[in-house]
Coordinates of C-alpha atoms and ligand atoms in Angstrom, one line a residue:
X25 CA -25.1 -68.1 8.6
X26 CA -26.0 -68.8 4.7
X27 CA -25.7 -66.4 2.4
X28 CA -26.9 -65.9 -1.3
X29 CA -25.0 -68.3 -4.3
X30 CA -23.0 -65.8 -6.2
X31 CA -25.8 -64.0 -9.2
X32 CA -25.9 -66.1 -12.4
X33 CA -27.2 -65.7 -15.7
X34 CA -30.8 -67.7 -17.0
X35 CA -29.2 -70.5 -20.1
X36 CA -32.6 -70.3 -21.4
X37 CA -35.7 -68.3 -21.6
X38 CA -38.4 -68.9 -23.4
X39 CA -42.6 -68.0 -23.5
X40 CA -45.5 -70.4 -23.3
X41 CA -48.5 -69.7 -24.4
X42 CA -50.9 -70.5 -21.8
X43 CA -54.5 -69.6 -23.0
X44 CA -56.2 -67.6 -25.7
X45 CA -55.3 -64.3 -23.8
X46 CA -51.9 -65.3 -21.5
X47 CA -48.6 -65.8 -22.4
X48 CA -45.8 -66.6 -19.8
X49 CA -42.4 -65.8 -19.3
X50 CA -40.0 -68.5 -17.7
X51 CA -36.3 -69.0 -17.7
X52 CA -34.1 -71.7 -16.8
X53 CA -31.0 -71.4 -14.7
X54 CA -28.4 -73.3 -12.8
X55 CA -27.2 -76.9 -14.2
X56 CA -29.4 -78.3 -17.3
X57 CA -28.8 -81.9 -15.6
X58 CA -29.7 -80.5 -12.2
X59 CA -32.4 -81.6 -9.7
X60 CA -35.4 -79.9 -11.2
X61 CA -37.2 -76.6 -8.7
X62 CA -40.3 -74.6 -9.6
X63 CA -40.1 -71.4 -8.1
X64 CA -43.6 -69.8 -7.4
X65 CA -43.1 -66.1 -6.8
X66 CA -45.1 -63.8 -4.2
X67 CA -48.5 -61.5 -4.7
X68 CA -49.6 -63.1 -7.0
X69 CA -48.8 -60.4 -9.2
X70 CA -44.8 -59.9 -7.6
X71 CA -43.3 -61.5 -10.8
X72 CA -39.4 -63.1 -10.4
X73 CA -36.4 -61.5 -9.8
X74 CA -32.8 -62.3 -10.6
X75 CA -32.1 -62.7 -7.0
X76 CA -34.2 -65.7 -6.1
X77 CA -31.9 -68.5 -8.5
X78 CA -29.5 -67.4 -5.6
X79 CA -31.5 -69.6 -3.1
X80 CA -30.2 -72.9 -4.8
X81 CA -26.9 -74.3 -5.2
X82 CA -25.9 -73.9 -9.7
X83 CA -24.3 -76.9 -9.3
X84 CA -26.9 -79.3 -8.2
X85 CA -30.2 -77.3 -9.1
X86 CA -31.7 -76.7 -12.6
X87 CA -34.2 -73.4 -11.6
X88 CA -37.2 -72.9 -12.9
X89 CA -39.0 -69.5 -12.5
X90 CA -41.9 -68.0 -14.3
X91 CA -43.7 -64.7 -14.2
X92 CA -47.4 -66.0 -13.1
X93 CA -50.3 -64.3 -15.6
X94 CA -50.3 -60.9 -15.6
X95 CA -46.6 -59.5 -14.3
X96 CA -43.5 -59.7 -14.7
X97 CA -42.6 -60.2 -18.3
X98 CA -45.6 -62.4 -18.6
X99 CA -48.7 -60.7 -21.1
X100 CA -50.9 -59.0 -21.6
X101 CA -49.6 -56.8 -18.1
X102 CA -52.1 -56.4 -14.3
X103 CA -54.7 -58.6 -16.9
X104 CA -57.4 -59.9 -14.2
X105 CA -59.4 -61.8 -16.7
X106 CA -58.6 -65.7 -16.8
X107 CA -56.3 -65.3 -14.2
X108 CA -56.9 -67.6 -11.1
X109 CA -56.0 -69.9 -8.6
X110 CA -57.0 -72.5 -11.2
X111 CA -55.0 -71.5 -14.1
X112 CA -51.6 -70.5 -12.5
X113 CA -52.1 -74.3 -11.2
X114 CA -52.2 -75.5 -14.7
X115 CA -49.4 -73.4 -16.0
X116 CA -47.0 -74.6 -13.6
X117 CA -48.2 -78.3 -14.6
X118 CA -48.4 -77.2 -18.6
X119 CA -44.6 -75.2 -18.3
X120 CA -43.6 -78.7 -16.8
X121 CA -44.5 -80.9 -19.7
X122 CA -43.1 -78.4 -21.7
X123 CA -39.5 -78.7 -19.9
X124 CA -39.9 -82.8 -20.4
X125 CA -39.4 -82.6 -16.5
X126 CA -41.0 -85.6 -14.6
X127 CA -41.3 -84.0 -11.0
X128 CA -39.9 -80.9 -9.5
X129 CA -39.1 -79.9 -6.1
X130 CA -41.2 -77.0 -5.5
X131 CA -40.8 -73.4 -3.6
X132 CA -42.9 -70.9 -2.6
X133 CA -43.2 -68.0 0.0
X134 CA -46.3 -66.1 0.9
X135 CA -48.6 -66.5 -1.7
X136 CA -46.1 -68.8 -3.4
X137 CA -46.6 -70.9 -0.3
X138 CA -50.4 -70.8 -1.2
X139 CA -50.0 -71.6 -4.7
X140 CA -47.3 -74.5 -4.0
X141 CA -49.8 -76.1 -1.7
X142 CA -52.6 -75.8 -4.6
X143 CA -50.4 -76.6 -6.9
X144 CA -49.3 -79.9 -5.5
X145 CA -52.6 -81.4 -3.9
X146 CA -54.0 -81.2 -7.6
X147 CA -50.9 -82.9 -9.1
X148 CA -49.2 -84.3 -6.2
X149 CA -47.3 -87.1 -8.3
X150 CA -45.2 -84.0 -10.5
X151 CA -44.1 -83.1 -7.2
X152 CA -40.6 -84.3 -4.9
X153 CA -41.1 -82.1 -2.2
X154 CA -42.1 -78.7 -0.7
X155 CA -40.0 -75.7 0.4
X156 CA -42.5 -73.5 1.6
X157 CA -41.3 -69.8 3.7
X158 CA -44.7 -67.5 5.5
X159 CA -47.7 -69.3 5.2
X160 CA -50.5 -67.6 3.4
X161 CA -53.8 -69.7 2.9
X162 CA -55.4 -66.5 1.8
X163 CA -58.4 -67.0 4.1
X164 CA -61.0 -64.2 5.3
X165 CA -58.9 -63.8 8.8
X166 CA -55.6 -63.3 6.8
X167 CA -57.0 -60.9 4.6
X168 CA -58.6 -59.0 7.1
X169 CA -55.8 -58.5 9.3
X170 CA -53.8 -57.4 7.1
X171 CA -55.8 -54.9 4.4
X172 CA -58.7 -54.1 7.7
X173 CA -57.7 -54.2 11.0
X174 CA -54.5 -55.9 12.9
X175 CA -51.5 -55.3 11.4
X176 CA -53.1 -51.4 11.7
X177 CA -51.9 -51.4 14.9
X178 CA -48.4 -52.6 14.6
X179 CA -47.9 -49.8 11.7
X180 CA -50.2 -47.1 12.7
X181 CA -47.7 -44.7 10.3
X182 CA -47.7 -47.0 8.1
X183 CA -51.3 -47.5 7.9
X184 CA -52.0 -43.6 7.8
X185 CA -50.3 -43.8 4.2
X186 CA -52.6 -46.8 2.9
X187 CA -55.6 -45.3 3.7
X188 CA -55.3 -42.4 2.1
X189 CA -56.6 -42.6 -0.9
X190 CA -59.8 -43.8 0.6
X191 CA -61.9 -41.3 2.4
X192 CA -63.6 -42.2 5.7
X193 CA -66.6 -42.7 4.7
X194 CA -65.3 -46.5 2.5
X195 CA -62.8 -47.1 5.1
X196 CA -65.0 -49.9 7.1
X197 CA -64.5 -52.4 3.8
X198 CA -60.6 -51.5 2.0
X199 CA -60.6 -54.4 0.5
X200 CA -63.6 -53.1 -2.1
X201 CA -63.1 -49.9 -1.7
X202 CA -59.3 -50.4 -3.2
X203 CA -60.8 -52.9 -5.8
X204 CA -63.1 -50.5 -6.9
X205 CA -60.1 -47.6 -7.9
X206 CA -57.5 -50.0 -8.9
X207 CA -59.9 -51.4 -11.5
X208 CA -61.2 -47.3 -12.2
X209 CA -60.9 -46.7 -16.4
X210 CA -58.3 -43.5 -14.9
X211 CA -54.9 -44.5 -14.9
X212 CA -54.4 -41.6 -12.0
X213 CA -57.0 -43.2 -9.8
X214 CA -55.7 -46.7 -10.5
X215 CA -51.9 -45.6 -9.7
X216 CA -52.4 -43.6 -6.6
X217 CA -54.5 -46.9 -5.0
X218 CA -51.4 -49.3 -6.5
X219 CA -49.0 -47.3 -5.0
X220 CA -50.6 -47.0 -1.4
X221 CA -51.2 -50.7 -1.2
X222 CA -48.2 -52.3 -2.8
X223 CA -46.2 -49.8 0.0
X224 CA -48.0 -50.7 2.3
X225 CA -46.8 -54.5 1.7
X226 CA -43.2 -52.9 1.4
X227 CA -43.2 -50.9 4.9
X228 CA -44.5 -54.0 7.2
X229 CA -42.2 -57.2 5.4
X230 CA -39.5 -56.5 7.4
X231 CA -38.6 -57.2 11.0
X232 CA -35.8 -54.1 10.3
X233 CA -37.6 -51.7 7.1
X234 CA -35.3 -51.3 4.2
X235 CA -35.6 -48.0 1.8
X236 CA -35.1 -49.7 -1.4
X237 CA -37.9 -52.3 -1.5
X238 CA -40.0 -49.7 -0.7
X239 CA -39.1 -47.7 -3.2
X240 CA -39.3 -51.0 -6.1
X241 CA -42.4 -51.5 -4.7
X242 CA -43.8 -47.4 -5.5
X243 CA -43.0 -48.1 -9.1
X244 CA -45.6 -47.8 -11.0
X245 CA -44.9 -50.6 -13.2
X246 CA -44.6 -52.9 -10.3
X247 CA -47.2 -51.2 -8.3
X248 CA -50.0 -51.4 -10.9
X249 CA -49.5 -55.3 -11.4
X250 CA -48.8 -56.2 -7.9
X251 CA -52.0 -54.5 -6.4
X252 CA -54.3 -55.3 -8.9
X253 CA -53.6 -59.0 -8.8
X254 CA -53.7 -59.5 -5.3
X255 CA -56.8 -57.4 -4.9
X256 CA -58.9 -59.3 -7.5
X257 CA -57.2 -62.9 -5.7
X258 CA -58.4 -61.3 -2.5
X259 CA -61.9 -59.8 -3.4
X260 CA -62.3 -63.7 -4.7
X261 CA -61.2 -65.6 -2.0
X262 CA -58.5 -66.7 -3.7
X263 CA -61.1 -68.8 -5.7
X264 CA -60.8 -71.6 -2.8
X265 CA -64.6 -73.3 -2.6
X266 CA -64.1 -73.5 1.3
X267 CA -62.1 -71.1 3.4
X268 CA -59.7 -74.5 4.9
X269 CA -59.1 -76.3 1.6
X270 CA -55.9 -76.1 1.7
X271 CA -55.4 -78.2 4.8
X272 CA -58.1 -80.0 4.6
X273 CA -56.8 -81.5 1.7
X274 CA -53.0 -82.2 2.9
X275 CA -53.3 -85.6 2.9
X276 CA -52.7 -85.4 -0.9
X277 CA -49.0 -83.8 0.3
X278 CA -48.4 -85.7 3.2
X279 CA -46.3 -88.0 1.9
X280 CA -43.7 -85.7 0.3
X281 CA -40.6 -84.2 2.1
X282 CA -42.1 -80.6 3.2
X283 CA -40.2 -77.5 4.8
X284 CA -41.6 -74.9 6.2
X285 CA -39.9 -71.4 7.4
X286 CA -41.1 -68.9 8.9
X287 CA -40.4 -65.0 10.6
X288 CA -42.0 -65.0 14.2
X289 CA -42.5 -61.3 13.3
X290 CA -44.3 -61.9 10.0
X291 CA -46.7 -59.1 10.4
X292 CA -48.1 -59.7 6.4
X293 CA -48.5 -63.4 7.0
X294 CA -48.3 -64.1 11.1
X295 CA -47.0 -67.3 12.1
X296 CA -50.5 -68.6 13.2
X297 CA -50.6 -69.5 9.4
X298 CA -47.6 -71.6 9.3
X299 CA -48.7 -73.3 13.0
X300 CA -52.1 -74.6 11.3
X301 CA -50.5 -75.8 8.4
X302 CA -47.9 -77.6 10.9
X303 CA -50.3 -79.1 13.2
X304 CA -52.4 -80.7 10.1
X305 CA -49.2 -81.6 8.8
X306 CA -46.4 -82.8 11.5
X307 CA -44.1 -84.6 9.2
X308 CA -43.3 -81.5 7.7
X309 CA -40.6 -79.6 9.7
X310 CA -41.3 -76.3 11.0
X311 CA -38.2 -73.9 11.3
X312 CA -39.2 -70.9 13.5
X313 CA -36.9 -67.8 12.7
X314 CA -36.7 -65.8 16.0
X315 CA -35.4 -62.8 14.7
X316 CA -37.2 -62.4 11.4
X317 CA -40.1 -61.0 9.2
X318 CA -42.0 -61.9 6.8
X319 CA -39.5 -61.1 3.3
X320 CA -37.5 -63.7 1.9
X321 CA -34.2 -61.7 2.2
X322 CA -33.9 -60.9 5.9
X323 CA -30.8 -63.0 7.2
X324 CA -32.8 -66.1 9.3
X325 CA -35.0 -66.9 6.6
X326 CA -32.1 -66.7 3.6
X327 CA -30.0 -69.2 6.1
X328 CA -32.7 -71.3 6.4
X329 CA -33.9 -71.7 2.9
X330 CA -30.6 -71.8 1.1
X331 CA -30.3 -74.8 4.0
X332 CA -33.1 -76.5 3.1
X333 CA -32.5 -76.2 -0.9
X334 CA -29.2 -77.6 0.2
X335 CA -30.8 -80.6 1.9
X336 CA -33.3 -81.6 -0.6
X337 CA -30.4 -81.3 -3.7
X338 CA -29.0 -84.3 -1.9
X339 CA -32.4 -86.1 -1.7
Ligands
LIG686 N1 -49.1 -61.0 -0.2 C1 -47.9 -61.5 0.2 C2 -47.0 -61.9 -0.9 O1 -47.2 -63.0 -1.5 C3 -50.2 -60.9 0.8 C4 -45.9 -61.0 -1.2 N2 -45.6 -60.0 -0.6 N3 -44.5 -59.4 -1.2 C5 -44.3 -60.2 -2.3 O2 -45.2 -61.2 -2.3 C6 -43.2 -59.9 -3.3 C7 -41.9 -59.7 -2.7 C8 -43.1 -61.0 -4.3 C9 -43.5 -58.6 -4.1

């Protein structure tokens, strides 16, 4: 099996000014004369961490990462205004002009795997290729089996300690009764909502739990961000005008190289995704991780993404 590249250090960082209201954060790492990656973190509203240059070989990548609006060490922080679908797209394309970088390989999970497939069917010449790890097309039966009913019953514990903060009587719609606290004018109110969902996200990403994501994501600097992003995404559809457009428009992608990994025990974003992407697009190769979740650090999907980065350095 795979494992990690050994930790570096970024050999550049900078901002960008993205709109009136957003700056960005995004860092370069790896070789300067490397084959150009975006990396599109999770959420939206999970911001980078150090770990994810480890998925590409120094010698042959140069890494891009950037903190999408809102998180990270992109400002102002957990801002919903100007912040959607739309203008994350246009960062990535305005941070790659700024880098003087022609096309990019780019890589996604979850809702990076959303945003990489948005990304390059509205600017499918600045791309080489997709690396793309648990689906997520952020439609209505995504979102409701994972914030209403489904993955409920695979984490009834679990569960217990998202709900809470709701009382029964909001229960049958979560998704606007959580919106509705983690946009409350009391910080209190707001946190305890942030906490319960963003743990909730923590408790079910792995096929076998670990203790210290969960406790990351109860911070309530990560929490606050993290929920409050996806929720407004969420509550707006993800700003898609139809519920498919993300496959019906793959014919704008079909003629780049495309990878696509995925846990068969994804409980946050179940394989179903990933099979419907596949079957509208079969010359991308689907690589089925029998013993995995949905988080990019379980052991199948780390082997089969440091694999594939591997692969397309040597495109
Ligand atoms: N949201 C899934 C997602 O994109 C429905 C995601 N889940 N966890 C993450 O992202 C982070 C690890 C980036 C926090």
């Amino acid at each position: 099996m795979r494992d990690l590249y050994p930790p570096i250090e970024p050999y550049n960082e900078g901002t960008l000014k993205v709109s009136e209201l957003h700056t960005i954060h995004y860092e370069e790492s790896g070789n300067p004369q490397g084959k150009p990656v975006v990396f599109l973190h999770g959420g939206p509203g999970g911001g980078t961490t150090p770990m994810y240059r480890q998925y590409f070989d120094p010698q042959q990548w140069r890494v891009v990462m950037f903190d999408q609006r809102g998180c990270g060490k992109s400002t102002p922080y957990a801002e919903l205004s100007e912040n959607t679908t739309w203008d994350l797209v246009e960062d990535i394309e305005k941070l790659r002009q700024h880098l003087n970088i022609e096309q990019w390989v780019v890589f996604g999970g979850s809702w990076g795997s959303t945003l990489a497939l948005a990304y390059s069917q509205t600017h499918p010449d600045s791309c080489k290729g997709l690396i793309l790890r648990g689906i997520f097309m952020l439609r209505p039966s995504e979102i409701k089996w994972f914030y209403q009913e489904g993955a409920s019953n695979i984490y009834p514990d679990a569960w217990q300690e998202y709900i809470k903060p709701i009382p029964p009587e909001e229960r049958g719609d979560l998704l606007s009764a959580f919106y509705k606290r983690l946009t409350s004018e009391d910080r209190q109110v707001r946190l305890e909502a942030a906490r319960a969902w963003s743990v909730w996200e923590a408790s079910t990403s792995k096929l076998i739990p670990s203790v210290t994501s969960k406790q990351r994501f109860a911070m309530a600097e990560f929490a606050e961000a993290f929920a409050r992003i996806e929720c407004h995404y969420f509550v707006n559809q993800g700003f898609f005008s139809s519920e498919n457009q993300l496959i019906e428009n793959i014919d704008r992608i079909r003629h780049l190289p495309g990878v696509i990994v995925q846990g068969r025990y994804d409980v946050v974003c179940p394989m179903i995704t990933a099979w419907e992407l596949h079957q509208a697009w079969q010359e991308a190769e689907l690589i089925v991780i029998a013993d995995a979740g949905h988080s990019v650090s379980e052991p199948g999907i780390k082997d089969a993404l440091i694999r594939a980065s591997d692969r397309f350095a040597a495109l």
